[in-house]
Structure formats: structure tokens, C-alpha cells
Short mmCIF file of C-alpha atoms in Angstrom, two decimals:
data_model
loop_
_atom_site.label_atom_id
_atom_site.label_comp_id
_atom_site.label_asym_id
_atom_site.label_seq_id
_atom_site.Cartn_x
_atom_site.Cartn_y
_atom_site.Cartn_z
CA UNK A 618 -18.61 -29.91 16.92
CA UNK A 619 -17.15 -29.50 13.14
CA UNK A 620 -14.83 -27.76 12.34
CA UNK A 621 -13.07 -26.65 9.30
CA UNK A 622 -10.05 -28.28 7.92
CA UNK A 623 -6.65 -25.76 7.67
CA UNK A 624 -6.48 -25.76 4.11
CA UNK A 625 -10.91 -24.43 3.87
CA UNK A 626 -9.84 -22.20 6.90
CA UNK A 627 -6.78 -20.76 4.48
CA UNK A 628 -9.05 -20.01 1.60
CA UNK A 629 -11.69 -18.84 3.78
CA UNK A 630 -9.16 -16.21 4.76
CA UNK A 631 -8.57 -15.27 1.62
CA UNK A 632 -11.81 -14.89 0.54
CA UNK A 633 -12.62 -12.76 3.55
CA UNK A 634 -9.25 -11.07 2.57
CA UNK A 635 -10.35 -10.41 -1.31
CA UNK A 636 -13.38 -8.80 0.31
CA UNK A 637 -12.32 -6.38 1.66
CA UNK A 638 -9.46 -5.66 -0.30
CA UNK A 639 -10.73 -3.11 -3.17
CA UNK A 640 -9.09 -0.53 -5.93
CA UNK A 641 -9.13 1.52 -2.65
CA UNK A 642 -7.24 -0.50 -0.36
CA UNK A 643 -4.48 -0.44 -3.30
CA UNK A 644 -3.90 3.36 -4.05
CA UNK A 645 -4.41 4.49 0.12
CA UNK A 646 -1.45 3.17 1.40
CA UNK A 647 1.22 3.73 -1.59
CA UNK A 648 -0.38 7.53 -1.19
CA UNK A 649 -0.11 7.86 2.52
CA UNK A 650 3.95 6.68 2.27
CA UNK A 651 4.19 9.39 -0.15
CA UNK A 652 2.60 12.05 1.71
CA UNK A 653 3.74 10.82 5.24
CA UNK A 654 7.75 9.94 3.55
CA UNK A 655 9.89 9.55 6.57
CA UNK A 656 6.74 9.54 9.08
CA UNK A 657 5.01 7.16 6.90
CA UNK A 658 5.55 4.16 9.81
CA UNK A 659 3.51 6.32 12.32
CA UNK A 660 0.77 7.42 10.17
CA UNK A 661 0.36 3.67 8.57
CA UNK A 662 -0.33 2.12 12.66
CA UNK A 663 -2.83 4.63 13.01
CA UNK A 664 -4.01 3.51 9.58
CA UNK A 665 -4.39 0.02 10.70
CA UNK A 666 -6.54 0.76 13.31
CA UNK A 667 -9.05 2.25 11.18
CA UNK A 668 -8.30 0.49 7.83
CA UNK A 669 -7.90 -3.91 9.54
CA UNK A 670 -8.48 -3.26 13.04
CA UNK A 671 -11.64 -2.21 13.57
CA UNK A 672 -13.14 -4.17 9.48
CA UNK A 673 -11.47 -7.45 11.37
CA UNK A 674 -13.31 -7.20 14.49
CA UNK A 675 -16.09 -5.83 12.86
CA UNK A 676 -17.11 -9.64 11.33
CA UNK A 677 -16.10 -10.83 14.42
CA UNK A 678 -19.05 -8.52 16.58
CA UNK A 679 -21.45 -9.00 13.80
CA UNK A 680 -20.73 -12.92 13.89
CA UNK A 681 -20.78 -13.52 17.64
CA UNK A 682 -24.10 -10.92 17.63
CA UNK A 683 -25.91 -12.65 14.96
CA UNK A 684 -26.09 -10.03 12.85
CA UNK A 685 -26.05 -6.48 12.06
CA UNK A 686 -29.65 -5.60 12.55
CA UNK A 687 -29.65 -7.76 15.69
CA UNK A 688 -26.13 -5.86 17.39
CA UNK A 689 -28.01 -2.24 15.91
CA UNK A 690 -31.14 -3.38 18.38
CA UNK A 691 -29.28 -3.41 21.33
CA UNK A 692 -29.42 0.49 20.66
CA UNK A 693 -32.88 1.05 19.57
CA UNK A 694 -35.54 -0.85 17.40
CA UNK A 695 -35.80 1.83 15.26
CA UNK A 696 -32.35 2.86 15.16
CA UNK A 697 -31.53 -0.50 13.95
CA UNK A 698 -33.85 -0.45 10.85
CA UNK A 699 -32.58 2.94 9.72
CA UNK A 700 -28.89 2.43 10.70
CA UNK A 701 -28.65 -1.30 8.50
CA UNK A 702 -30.71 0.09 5.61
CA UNK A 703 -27.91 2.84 5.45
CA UNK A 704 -24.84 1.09 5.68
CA UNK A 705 -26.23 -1.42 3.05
CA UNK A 706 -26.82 1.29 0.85
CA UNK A 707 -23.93 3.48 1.26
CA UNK A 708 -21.65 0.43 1.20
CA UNK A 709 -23.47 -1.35 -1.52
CA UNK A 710 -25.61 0.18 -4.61
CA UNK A 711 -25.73 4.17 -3.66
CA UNK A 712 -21.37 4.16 -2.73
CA UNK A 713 -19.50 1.21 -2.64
CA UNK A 714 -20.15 -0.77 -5.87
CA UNK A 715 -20.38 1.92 -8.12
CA UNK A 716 -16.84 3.57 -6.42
CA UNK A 717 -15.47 -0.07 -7.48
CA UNK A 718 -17.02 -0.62 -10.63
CA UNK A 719 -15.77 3.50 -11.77
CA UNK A 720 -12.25 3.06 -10.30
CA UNK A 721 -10.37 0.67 -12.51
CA UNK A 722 -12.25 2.40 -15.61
CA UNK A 723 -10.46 6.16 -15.12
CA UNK A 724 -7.23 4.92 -13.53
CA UNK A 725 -6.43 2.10 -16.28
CA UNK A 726 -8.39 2.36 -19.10
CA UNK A 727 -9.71 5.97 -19.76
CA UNK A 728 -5.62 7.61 -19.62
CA UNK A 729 -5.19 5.18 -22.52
CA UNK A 730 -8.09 6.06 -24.61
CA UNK A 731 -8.05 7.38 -28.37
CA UNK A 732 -8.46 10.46 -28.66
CA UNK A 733 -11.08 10.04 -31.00
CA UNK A 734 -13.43 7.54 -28.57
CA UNK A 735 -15.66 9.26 -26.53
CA UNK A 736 -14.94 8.37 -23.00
CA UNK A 737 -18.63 8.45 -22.21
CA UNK A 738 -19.54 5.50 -24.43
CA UNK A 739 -15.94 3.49 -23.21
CA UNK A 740 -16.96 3.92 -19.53
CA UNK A 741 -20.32 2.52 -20.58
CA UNK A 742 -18.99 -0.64 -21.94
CA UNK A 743 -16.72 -1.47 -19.80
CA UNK A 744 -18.81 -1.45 -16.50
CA UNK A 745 -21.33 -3.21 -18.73
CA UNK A 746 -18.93 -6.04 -18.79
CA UNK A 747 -17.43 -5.59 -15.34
CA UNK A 748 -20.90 -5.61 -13.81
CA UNK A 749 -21.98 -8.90 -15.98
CA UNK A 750 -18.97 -10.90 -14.78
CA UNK A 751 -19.72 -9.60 -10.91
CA UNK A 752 -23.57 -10.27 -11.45
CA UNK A 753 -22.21 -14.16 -12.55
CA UNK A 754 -20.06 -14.57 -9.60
CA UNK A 755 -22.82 -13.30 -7.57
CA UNK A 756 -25.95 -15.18 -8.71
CA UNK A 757 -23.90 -18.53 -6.42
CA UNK A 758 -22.68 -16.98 -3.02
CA UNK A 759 -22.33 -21.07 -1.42
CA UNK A 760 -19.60 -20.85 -3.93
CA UNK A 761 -17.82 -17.44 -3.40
CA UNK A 762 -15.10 -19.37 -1.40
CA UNK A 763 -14.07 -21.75 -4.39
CA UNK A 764 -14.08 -18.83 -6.92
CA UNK A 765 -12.60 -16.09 -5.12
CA UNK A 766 -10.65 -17.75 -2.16
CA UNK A 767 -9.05 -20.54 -4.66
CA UNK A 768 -8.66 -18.38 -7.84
CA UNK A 769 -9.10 -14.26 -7.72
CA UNK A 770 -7.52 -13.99 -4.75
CA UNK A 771 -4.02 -15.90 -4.75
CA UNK A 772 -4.08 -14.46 -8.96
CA UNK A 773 -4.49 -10.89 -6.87
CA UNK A 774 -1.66 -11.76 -4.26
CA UNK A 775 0.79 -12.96 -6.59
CA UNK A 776 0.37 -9.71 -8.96
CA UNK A 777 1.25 -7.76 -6.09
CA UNK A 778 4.10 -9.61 -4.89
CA UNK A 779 5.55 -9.35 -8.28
CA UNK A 780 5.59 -5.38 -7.60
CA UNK A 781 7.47 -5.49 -4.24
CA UNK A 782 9.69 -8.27 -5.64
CA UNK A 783 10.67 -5.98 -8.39
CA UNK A 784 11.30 -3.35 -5.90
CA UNK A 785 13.34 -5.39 -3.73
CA UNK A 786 15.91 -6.20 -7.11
CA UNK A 787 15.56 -2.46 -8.35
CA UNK A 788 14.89 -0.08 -5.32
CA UNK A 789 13.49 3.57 -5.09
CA UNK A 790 15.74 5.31 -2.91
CA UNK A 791 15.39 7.10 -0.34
CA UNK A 792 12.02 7.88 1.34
CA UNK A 793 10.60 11.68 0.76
CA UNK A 794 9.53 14.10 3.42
CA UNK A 795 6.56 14.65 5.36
CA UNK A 796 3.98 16.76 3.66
CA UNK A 797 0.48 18.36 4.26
CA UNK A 798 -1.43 17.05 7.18
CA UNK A 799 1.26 14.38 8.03
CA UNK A 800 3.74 17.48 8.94
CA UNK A 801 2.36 17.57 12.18
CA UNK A 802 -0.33 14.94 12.76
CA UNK A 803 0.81 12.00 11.40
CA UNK A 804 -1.19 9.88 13.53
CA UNK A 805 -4.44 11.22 13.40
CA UNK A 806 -4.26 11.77 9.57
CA UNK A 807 -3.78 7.97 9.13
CA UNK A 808 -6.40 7.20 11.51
CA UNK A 809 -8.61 9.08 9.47
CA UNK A 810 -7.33 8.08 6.19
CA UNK A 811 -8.34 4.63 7.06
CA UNK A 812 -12.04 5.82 6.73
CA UNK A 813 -11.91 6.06 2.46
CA UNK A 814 -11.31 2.34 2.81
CA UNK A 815 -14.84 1.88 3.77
CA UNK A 816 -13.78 -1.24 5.20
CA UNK A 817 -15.41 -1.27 8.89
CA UNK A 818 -18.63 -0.62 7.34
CA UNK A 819 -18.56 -3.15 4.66
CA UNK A 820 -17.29 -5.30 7.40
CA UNK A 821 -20.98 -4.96 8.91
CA UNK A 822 -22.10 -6.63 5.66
CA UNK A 823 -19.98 -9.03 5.36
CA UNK A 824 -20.51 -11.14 8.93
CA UNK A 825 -23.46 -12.34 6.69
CA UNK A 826 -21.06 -13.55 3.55
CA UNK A 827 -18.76 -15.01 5.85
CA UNK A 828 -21.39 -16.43 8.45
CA UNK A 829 -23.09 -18.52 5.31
CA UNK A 830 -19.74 -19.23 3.41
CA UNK A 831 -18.69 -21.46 6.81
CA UNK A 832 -22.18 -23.17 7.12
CA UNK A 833 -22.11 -24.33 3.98
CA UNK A 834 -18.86 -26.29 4.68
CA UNK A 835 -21.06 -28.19 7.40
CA UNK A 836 -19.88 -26.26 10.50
CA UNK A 837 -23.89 -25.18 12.21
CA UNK A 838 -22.78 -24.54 15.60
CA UNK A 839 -22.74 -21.01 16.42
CA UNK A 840 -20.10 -20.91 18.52
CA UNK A 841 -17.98 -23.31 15.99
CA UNK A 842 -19.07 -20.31 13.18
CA UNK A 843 -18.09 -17.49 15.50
CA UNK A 844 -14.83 -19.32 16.04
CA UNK A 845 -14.39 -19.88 12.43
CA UNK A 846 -15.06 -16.48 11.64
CA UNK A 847 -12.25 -14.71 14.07
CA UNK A 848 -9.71 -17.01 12.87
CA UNK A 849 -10.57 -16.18 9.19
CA UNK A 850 -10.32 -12.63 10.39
CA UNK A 851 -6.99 -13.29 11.90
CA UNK A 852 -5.66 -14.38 8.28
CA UNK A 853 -7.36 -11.70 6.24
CA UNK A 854 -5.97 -9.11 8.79
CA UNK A 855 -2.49 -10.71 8.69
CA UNK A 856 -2.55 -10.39 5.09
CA UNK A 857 -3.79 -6.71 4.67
CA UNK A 858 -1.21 -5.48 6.88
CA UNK A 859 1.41 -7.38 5.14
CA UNK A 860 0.05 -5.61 1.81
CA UNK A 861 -0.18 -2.25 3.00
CA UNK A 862 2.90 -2.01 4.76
CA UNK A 863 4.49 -3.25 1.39
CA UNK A 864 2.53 -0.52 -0.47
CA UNK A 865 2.99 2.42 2.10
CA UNK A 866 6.99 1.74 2.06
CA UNK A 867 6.39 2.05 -1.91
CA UNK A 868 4.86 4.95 -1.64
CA UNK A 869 7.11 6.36 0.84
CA UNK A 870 10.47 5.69 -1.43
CA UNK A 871 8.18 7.05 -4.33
CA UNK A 872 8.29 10.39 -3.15
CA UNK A 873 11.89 10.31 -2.62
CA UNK A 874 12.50 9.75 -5.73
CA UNK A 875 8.88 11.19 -8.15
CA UNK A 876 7.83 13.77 -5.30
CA UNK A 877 3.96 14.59 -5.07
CA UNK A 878 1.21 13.17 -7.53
CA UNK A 879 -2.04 13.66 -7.29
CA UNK A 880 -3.33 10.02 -6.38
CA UNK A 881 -2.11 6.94 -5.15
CA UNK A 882 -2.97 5.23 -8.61
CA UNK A 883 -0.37 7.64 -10.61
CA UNK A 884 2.07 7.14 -7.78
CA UNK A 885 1.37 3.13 -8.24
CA UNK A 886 1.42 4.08 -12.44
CA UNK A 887 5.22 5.43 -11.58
CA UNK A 888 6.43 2.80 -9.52
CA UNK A 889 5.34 -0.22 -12.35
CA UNK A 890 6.55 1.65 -14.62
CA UNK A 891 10.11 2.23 -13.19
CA UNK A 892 10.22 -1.27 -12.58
CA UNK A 893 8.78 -3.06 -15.25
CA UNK A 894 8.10 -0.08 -18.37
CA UNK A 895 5.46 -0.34 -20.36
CA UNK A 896 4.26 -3.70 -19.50
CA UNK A 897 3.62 -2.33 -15.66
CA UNK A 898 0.67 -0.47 -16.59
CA UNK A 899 -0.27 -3.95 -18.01
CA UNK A 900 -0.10 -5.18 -14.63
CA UNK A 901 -1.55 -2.84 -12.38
CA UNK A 902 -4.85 -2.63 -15.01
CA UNK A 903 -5.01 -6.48 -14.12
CA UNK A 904 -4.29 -5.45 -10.58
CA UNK A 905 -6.67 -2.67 -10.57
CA UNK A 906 -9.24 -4.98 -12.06
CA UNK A 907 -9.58 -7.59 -9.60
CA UNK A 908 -9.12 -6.03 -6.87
CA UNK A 909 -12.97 -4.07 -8.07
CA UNK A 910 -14.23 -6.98 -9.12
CA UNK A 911 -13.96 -9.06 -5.88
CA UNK A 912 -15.07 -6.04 -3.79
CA UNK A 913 -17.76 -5.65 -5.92
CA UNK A 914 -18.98 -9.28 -6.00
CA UNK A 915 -18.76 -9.36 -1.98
CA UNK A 916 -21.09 -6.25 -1.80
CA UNK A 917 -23.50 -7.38 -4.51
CA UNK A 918 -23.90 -10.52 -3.00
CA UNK A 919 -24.24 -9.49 0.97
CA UNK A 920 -26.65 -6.69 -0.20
CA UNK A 921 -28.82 -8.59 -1.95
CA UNK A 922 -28.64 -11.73 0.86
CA UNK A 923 -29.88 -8.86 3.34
CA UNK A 924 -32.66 -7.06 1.28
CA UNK A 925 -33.78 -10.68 0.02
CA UNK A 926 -34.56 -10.85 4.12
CA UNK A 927 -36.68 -8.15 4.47
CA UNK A 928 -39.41 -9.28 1.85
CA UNK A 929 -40.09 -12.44 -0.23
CA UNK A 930 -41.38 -11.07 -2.70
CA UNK A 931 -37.76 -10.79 -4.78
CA UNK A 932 -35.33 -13.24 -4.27
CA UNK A 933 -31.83 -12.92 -3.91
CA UNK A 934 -31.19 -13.51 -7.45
CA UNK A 935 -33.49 -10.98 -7.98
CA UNK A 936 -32.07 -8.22 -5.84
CA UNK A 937 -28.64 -9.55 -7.56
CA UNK A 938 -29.61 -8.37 -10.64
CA UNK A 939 -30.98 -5.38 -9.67
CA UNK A 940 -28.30 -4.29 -7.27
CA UNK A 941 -25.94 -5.13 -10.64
CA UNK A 942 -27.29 -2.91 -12.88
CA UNK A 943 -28.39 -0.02 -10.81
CA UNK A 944 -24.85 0.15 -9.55
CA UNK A 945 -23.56 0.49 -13.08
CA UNK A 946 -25.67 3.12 -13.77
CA UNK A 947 -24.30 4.84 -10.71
CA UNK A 948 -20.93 3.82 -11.88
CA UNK A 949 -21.39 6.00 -14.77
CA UNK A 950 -21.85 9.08 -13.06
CA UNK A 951 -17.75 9.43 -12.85
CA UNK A 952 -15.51 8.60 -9.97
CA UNK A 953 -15.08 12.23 -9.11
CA UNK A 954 -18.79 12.41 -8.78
CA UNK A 955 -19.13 9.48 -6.54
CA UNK A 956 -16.08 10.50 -4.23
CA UNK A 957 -17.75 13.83 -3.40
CA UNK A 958 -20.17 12.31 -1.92
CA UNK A 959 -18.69 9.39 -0.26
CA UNK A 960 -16.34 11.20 2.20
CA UNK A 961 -19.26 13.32 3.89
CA UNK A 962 -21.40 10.20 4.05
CA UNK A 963 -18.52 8.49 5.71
CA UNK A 964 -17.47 10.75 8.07
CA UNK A 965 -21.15 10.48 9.42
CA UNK A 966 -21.52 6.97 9.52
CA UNK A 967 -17.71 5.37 10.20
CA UNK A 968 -17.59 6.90 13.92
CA UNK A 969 -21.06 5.08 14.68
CA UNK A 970 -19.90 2.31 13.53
CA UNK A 971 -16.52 2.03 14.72
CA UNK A 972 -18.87 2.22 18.34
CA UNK A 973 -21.00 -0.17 17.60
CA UNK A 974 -18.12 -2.31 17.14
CA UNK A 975 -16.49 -1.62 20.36
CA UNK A 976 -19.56 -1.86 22.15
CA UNK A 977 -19.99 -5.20 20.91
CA UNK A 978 -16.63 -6.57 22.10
CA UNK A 979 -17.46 -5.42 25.50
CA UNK A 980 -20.69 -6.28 25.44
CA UNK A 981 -20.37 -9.54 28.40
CA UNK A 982 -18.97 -6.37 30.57
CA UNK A 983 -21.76 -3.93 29.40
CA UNK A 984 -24.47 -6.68 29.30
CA UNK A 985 -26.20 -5.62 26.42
CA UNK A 986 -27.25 -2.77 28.17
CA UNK A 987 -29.54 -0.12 25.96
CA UNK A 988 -29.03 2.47 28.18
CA UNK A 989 -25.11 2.37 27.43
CA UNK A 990 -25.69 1.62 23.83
CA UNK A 991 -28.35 4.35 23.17
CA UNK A 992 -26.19 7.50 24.86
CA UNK A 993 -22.74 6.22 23.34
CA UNK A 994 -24.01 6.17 20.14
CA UNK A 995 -26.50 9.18 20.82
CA UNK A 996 -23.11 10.93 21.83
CA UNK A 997 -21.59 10.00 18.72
CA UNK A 998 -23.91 10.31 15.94
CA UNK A 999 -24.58 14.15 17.35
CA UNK A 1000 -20.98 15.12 16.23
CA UNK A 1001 -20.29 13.13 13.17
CA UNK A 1002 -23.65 13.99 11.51
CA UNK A 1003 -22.53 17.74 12.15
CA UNK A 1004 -18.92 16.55 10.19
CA UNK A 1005 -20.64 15.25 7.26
CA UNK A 1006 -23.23 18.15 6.52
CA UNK A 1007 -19.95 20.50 7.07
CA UNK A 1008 -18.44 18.10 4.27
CA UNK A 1009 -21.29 18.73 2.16
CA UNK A 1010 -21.10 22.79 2.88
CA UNK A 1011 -23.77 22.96 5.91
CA UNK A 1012 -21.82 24.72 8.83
CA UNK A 1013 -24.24 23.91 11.54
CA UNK A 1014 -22.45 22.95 14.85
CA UNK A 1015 -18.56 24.72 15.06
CA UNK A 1016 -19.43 26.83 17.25
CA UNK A 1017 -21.05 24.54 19.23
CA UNK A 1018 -18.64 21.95 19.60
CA UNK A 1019 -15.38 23.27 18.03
CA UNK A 1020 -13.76 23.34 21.71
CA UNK A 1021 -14.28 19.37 21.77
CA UNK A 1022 -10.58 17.66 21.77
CA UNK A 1023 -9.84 16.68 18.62
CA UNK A 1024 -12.26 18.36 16.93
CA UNK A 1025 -10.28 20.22 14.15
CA UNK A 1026 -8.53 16.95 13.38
CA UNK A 1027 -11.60 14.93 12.72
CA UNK A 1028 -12.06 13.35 15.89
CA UNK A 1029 -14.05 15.37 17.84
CA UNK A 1030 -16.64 12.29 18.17
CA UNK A 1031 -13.95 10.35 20.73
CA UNK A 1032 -14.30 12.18 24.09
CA UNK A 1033 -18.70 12.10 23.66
CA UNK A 1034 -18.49 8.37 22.93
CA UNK A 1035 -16.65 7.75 25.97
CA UNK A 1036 -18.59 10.24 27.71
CA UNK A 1037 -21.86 8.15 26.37
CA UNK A 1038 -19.92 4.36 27.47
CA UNK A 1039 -19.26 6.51 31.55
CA UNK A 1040 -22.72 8.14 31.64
CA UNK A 1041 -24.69 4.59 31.05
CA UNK A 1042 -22.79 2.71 33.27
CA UNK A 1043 -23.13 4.91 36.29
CA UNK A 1044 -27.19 5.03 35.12
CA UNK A 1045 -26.46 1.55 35.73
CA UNK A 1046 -24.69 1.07 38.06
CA UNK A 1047 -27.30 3.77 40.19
CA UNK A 1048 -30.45 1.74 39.49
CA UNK A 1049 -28.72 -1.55 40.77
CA UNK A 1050 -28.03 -0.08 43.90
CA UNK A 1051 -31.27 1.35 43.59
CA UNK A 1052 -33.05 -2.23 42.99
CA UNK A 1053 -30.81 -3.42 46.50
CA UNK A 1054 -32.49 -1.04 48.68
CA UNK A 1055 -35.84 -1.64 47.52
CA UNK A 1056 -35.13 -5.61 47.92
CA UNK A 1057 -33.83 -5.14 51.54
CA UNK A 1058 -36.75 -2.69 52.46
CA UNK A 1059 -39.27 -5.39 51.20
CA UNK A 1060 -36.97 -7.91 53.48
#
């Protein structure tokens, strides 16, 4: 059995790390130090959960399950076909891309326009030539490790460093007190802030990226690949929560000494440029930048593997160019435009996935069971479908399940999951003993 050498397991890390880590990875955690200040280490572990937890063990359940379409079946045929279309879309051309394709455009470049350029035309050519360069990196994916592992991502890492380094020789203060949410629910708002990373879902998509990247190196075996895969989670994960916890102690001693902003990209903006001055906006465009760009060439370049599956009649270079320019189309809608509608869509779909995922690891004690799989995420879909038509202004189903625990804070979907996971197991567990009475009758 092959199996990869350290140095293609490091930068198969860091691909998997560059990934997941977008614009939105970046501004989340400096903003939750600010807003949590001297709570900030509480909310960030629930953050983790949410934000590398469940993403990391996501590739891992899609790996060892072959699949996202083949782990979805295990619910329902149907289910499986609807359920995969929609995180592919959400994550890739209708959400995700054009979120990371928008982002580094207003937070870097549009504060710094002239007055006299319209800011319609300057969005337009920039994700004209953000998109190009992501359809190029896309059109190879055998070679995503060797572009991104071996050059975006240690470029990325070391930018970043610099910040925290600077911080180290010139510090902030003092972190800032609790405010909003993270008052009195620390915990559960950093759970849920982990969500807007989008990261468990896109980690659906990429078990495919990853899956093909390590094949290509030789290793066929699936165990060998499923082995490959968790330890090149272990790395990425390692890495993010070495990042965050950097950024979130930032953002924390921000707030100390800027108070509120209104984003974690002006509280990012403040921090570069009390270290550095001018030349720190300099560095977090570049920042801002590549972090988009390798998101964004991930996404393209899953999406379009997956869609090139269902048909042959585009290929995958095919679907990568359409998946490129539709999504900066999108992308010129505004950021503001395509956040509205991300959080609702997100707080239907993360819960089901975050099951799925956890079904998956316990699947050898479950066996693959559809009864189990069907009610758990039967159970779960009910309530978080209700949370995102509330987000988008349909009040359908407080009254109905407002008493749940947790429900006000977002996480009213936890006690029905488990409730789903208890319920198919004793079905279970009944028609076993049920098949050992008929079998000693027949005796």
C-alpha cells in the first residue's frame, strides 16, 4: 500500500488548508474577539466546533463514505439528489464563489476608489480579472496541490504571520468588553458564528478535491486515501485554529483599544494600520486577495468535477468555464446583496449537514441504518427550514416549536436530532428482537 511521502502530506495540508480558508475565515474571528473582548476564549471553542471541527471531519465522512451523494443515500435516494445539488449550489455558483469573488472588491479596493470612477464599472473589472486567474487555476485540478499547496498558500501564511509578528513587537492593549450577544451567551453565539464560514458545507465538496488530489500522487487504495485524507485534515485543522486564535486575540485587544466597528475587515483595516500605516492596507488587500482566490478556485473546481458527473455531455472544463463566469455575474450583484441571502440559506442547510456528518462517524455503530438516518435528519431539517424562511421574513413555526431548548439562540434543531438518532435505534433495536422471535418460533 502507497503512501504519501511527509513533505506531499505537508502541502497536501495546506492545500486542504487554503481551501477552506476564505476572505471569511479572515474577518470572523478578528470580529468575534472584538465583540466577545474578555469572553472572546469561550466564544472562539465554540467557534471551532462549528468553524474546523465539524469542515475537518466533514472530508473525513465524505472520504471514508465515498462521497457526498453516496453518505446523502443512506438517508433517502431522493433526498440525496436534492440535498448534493443544493449544497453544490449554495456553496459554489448561487453563494460561495460569488461571496469570494465580491469580498476583496468592497473591503480593499472600492474604500480606495476615485471619486470620480463609478464603482459599478471598477467592481466589473476587477472580478473580470479575479475570475480569469481562478478559471486558469481551475481548468488543471491534478495540479491544485503544486499551485496552491507549494505557492498561494505558504505566500498566504507568511502575510499573516507578518500581522501577529507586528503585534507581538507593538501590542494593542488591553482586551475590550463583552458586547451584544456575547454578554450572555458567549458560547452559543460562537457556535453559531461558525456557520458564515460556510466551511462544513464546502467541506462536503471538497472530499472530492482532496480524494483526486491524493490519487494522483499514486496512492489508489481506499483505505490508504481515507487515511491520507484525515491526516491532511489533521494539518489543515491544526493550522486554522492556530490562525484564528491569532486573529480572535487581535480582535479582542482591538476593541480595547478602537471599540466597535462595523466588520471584521475595518477592525483588520485598524489593526494593519496601527502596525504598519499606510502600507498595511497594502497588505491585507494582498491578504484579502488570496485568501478569495484560493477559496474560489477550490469551489470552481469541485463544482464543476461533480456536475461534470452527472452528464457527459459538458466536460469539466466546460462546467469550469461556466461556473467562472456565471459566478462573476453573481459577484456583481454587491456583497450586501449576496449576504442577505446567504445567512437564511445557511441556517437551513448547516444543521443538516453538521448531522450528516455525525451520522457518518458513527455510522459502524448505526450500521448505515436508513431508518436512523431518515428521522435524524427528518427531525432536523423540520426546524432549520422553519429558521431560514424566518430569516427571509416567513414566520411559520414559533409558535410551534419556540418551547424547544435552545430555540431562541439558534439551536433549537439539537434536542430533535438526537431525538431522531434515539427514536431509530429503538425502531431498531425492536425489529431485531422482533426478527429473534420469529427465528425461534420457526425453530
Amino acid at each position: 500500500m502507497k503512501k504519501l511521502s511527509r513533505k506531499d502530506l505537508l502541502f497536501l495540508g495546506l492545500m486542504l488548508f487554503s481551501l477552506f480558508f476564505g476572505a471569511g475565515n479572515l474577518i470572523f474571528p478578528p470580529f468575534l474577539g472584538q465583540s466577545a473582548g474578555d469572553k472572546v476564549w469561550i466564544a472562539l471553542g465554540a467557534f471551532l466546533i462549528t468553524a474546523v471541527g465539524f469542515p475537518i471531519l466533514g472530508v473525513i465522512a465524505v472520504a471514508k463514505s465515498g462521497g457526498l451523494e453516496k453518505l446523502a443515500r443512506r438517508v433517502n435516494p431522493l433526498f440525496a439528489s436534492v440535498f448534493t445539488v443544493l449544497i453544490y449550489l449554495s456553496i459554489g455558483p448561487c453563494l460561495g464563489i460569488p461571496r469570494a469573488g465580491s469580498l476583496p472588491f468592497e473591503m480593499v479596493v472600492s474604500p480606495y476608489l476615485p471619486s470620480d470612477m463609478s464603482e459599478t464599472i471598477a467592481r466589473l473589472l476587477f472580478t473580470l480579472v479575479f475570475f480569469s486567474v481562478a478559471y486558469w487555476l481551475s481548468l488543471s485540478p491534478t495540479k491544485l496541490v503544486d499551485r496552491m499547496g507549494k505557492v498561494l498558500t505558504p505566500t498566504l501564511l507568511t502575510l499573516i504571520f507578518v500581522i501577529v509578528i507586528g503585534a507581538f513587537f507593538k501590542p494593542l492593549g488591553s482586551y475590550g468588553e463583552a458586547t451584544g450577544a456575547y454578554v450572555n451567551s458567549p458560547f452559543v453565539t460562537g457556535f453559531l458564528e461558525g456557520y458564515l464560514t460556510m466551511d462544513t458545507i464546502a467541506a462536503l465538496n471538497f472530499g472530492i478535491v482532496i480524494a483526486l488530489a491524493i490519487k494522483t500522487k499514486g496512492v489508489k487504495e481506499e483505505k490508504a486515501v481515507v487515511s491520507t485524507s484525515i491526516k491532511a485534515g489533521f494539518i489543515a485543522g491544526s493550522l486554522l485554529v492556530i490562525i484564528y486564535a491569532a486573529l480572535a486575540h487581535l480582535g479582542a485587544a482591538s476593541g480595547g483599544r478602537f471599540g466597535e466597528t462595523a466588520n471584521g475587515a475595518v477592525t483588520l483595516t485598524n489593526v494593519t494600520t496601527y502596525l504598519f500605516g499606510k502600507p498595511g492596507a497594502v497588505l491585507l488587500a494582498v491578504i484579502f486577495t488570496l485568501a478569495c482566490l484560493t477559496t474560489s478556485v477550490g469551489l470552481i473546481s469541485s463544482c464543476s468535477q461533480y456536475f461534470a458527473s452527472l452528464s457527459d455531455k459538458i466536460s469539466y472544463k466546460g462546467w469550469v468555464r461556466i461556473l467562472a463566469l456565471s459566478s462573476m455575474i453573481l459577484a456583481n450583484m454587491g456583497l450586501t446583496k449576496i449576504l442577505s441571502i446567504s445567512v437564511p440559506v445557511l441556517d437551513m442547510i448547516y444543521p443538516i449537514a453538521i448531522m450528516l456528518i455525525v451520522l457518518a462517524m458513527m455510522d459502524k455503530f448505526i450500521k448505515s441504518s436508513r431508518t436512523v438516518y431518515s428521522l435524524t435528519i427528518l427531525f432536523t431539517g423540520v426546524v432549520s427550514v422553519i429558521y431560514g424562511l424566518k430569516g427571509f421574513g416567513i414566520e411559520l413555526g414559533d409558535k410551534i416549536f419556540g418551547n424547544l431548548p435552545l430555540y431562541t439562540e439558534g439551536l433549537g434543531w439539537l434536542v430533535p436530532a438526537l431525538l431522531g438518532i434515539v427514536i431509530g435505534l429503538l425502531i431498531n433495536l425492536s425489529r431485531e428482537k422482533l426478527q429473534v422471535r420469529k427465528e425461534l418460533i420457526n425453530e
